[in-house]
Coordinates of C-alpha atoms in Angstrom, one line a residue:
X5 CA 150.5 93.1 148.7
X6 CA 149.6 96.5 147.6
X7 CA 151.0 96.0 143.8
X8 CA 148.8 92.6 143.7
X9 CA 145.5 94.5 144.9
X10 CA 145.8 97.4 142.6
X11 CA 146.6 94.6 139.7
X12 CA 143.5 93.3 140.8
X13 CA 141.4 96.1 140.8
X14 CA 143.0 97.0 136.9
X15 CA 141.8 93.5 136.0
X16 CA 138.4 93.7 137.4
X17 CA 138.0 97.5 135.8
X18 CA 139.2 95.5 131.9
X19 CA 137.2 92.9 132.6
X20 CA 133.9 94.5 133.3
X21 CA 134.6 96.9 130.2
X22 CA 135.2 93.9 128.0
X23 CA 131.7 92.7 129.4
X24 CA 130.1 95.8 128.7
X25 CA 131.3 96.1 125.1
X26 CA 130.5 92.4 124.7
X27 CA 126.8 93.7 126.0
X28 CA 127.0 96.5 123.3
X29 CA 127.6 94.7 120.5
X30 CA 125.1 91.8 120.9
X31 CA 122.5 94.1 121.1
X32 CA 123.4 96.1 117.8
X33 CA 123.7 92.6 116.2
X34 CA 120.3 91.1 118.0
X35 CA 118.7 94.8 116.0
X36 CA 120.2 94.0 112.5
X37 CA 119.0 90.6 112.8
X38 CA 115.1 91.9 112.3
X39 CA 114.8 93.2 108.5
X40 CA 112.3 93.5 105.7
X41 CA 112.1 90.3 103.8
X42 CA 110.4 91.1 100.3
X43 CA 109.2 88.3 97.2
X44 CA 107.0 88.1 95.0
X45 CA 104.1 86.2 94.7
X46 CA 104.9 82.7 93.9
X47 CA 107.8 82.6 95.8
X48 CA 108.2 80.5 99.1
X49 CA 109.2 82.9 102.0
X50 CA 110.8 81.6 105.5
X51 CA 109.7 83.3 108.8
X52 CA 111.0 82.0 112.4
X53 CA 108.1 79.8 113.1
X54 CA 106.4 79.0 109.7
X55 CA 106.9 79.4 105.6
X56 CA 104.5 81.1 103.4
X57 CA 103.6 81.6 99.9
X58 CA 100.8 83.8 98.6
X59 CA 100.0 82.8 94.5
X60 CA 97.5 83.2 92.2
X61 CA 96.6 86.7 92.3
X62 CA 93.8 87.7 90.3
X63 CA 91.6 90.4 90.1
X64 CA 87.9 89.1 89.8
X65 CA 84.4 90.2 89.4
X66 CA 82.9 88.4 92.5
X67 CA 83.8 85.3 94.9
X68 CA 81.2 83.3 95.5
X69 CA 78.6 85.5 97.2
X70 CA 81.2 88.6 97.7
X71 CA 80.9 91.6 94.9
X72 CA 82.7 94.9 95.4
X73 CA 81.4 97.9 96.8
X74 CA 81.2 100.9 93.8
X75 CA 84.7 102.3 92.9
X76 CA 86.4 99.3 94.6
X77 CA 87.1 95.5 93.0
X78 CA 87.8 92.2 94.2
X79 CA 91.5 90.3 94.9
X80 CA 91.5 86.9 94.9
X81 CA 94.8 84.6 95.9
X82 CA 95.6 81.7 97.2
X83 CA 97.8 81.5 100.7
X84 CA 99.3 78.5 101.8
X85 CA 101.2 78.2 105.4
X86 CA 103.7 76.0 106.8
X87 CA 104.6 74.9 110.5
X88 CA 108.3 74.6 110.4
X89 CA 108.7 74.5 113.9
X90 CA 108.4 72.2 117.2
X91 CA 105.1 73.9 118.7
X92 CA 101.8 74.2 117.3
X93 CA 100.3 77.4 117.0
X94 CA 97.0 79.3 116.4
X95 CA 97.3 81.2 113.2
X96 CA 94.4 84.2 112.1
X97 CA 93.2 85.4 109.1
X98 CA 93.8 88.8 110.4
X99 CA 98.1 87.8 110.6
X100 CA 98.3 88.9 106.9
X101 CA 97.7 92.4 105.8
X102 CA 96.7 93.7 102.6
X103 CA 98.3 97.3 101.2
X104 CA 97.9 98.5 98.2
X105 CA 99.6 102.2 98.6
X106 CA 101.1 104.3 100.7
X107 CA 98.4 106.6 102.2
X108 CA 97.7 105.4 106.5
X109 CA 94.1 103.6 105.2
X110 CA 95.8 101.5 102.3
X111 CA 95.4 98.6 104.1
X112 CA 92.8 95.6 105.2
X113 CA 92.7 92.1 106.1
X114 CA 91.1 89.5 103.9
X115 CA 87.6 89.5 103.8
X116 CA 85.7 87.0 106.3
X117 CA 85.1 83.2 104.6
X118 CA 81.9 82.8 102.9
X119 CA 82.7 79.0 101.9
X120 CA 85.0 76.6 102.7
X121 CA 87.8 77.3 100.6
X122 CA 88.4 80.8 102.0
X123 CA 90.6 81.7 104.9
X124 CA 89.1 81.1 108.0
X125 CA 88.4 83.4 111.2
X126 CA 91.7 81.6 112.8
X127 CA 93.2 77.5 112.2
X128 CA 95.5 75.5 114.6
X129 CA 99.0 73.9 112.5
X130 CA 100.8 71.5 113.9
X131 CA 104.3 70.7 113.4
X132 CA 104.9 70.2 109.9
X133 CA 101.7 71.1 109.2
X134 CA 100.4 73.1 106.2
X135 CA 97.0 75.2 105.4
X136 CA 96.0 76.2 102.3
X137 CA 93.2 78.3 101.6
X138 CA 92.1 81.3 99.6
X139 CA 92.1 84.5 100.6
X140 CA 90.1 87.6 99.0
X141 CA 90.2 91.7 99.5
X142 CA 88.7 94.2 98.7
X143 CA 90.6 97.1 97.2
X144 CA 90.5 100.4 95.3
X145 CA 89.7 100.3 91.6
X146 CA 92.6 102.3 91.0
X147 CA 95.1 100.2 92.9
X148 CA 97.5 98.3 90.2
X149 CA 99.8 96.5 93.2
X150 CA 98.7 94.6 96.2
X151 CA 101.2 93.3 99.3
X152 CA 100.8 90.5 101.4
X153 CA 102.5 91.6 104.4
X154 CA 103.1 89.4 108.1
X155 CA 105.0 91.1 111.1
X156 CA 106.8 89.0 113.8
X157 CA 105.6 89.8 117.3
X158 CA 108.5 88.5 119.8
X159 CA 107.6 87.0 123.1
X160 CA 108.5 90.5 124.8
X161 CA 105.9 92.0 122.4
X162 CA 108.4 93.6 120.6
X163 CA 108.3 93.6 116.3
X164 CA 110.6 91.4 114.9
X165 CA 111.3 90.7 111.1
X166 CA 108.8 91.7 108.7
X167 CA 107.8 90.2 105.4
X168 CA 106.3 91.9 101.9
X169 CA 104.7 89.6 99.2
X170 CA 104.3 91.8 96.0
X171 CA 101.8 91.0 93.3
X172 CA 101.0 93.4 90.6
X173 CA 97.7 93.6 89.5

């Protein structure tokens, strides 16, 4: 009776480190699972929830009403999303950021629509769903690259995958 409780106690001590190794290595694979995902513009790129594809990137003289401040210029592009998923979701203008270098203040979101064509304050997709609609910035005259960029946010708040569009100017 001894023998068989002490076998037990070895198989309960192997089985709860076999758990906890199990533990360990789903949570280094759950990390490597979130990465940098970079294209370029024109090309079609697959998040979790929808697809995106930023094109037509242009530098212009003015949008519509929109000119550029002194020492800066305009970006126009087109952006169209699609709702791969089962829910429908609010999207925002503000879910794409613009960089165009490495300094902490190289960055903006589009500017806010001026007609109907433009990107708008936020737009519900459906399943299946796309949106397409143009999106213009403001940037630096010096700036000769511009990158579309969209972070996951997980349902714990936590940052998931995040994707790079590059476009040279």
């Amino acid at each position: 009776m001894k023998r068989t409780k002490s076998r037990l106690a070895v198989w309960g001590v192997l089985f709860l480190a076999v758990l906890m190794l199990q533990g360990c290595s789903s949570n280094e694979n759950s990390s490597d699972e979130f990465q940098d995902v970079w294209a370029e513009a024109g090309e079609t790129v697959h998040t979790q929830l929808f697809d995106f594809t930023v094109s037509d990137v242009a530098v212009v003289d003015s949008y519509d009403i929109l000119v550029p401040n002194d020492g800066n210029r305009l970006v126009r592009m087109e952006l169209s999303v699609t709702n791969t998923s089962d829910e429908k979701y609010t999207m925002f203008a503000e879910d794409f950021q613009l960089q165009w270098g490495d300094g902490k203040e190289d960055f903006s979101t589009c500017l806010a629509a001026v007609d109907e064509d433009m990107t708008p304050y936020s737009y519900t997709l459906y399943p299946g769903d796309s949106y397409d609609s143009v999106m213009v910035v403001q940037i630096p005259e010096d700036a000769d690259k511009l990158t579309v960029a969209y972070q996951e946010k997980l349902s714990d708040g936590e940052d998931g995958s995040a994707y790079f569009v590059e476009a040279e100017l």
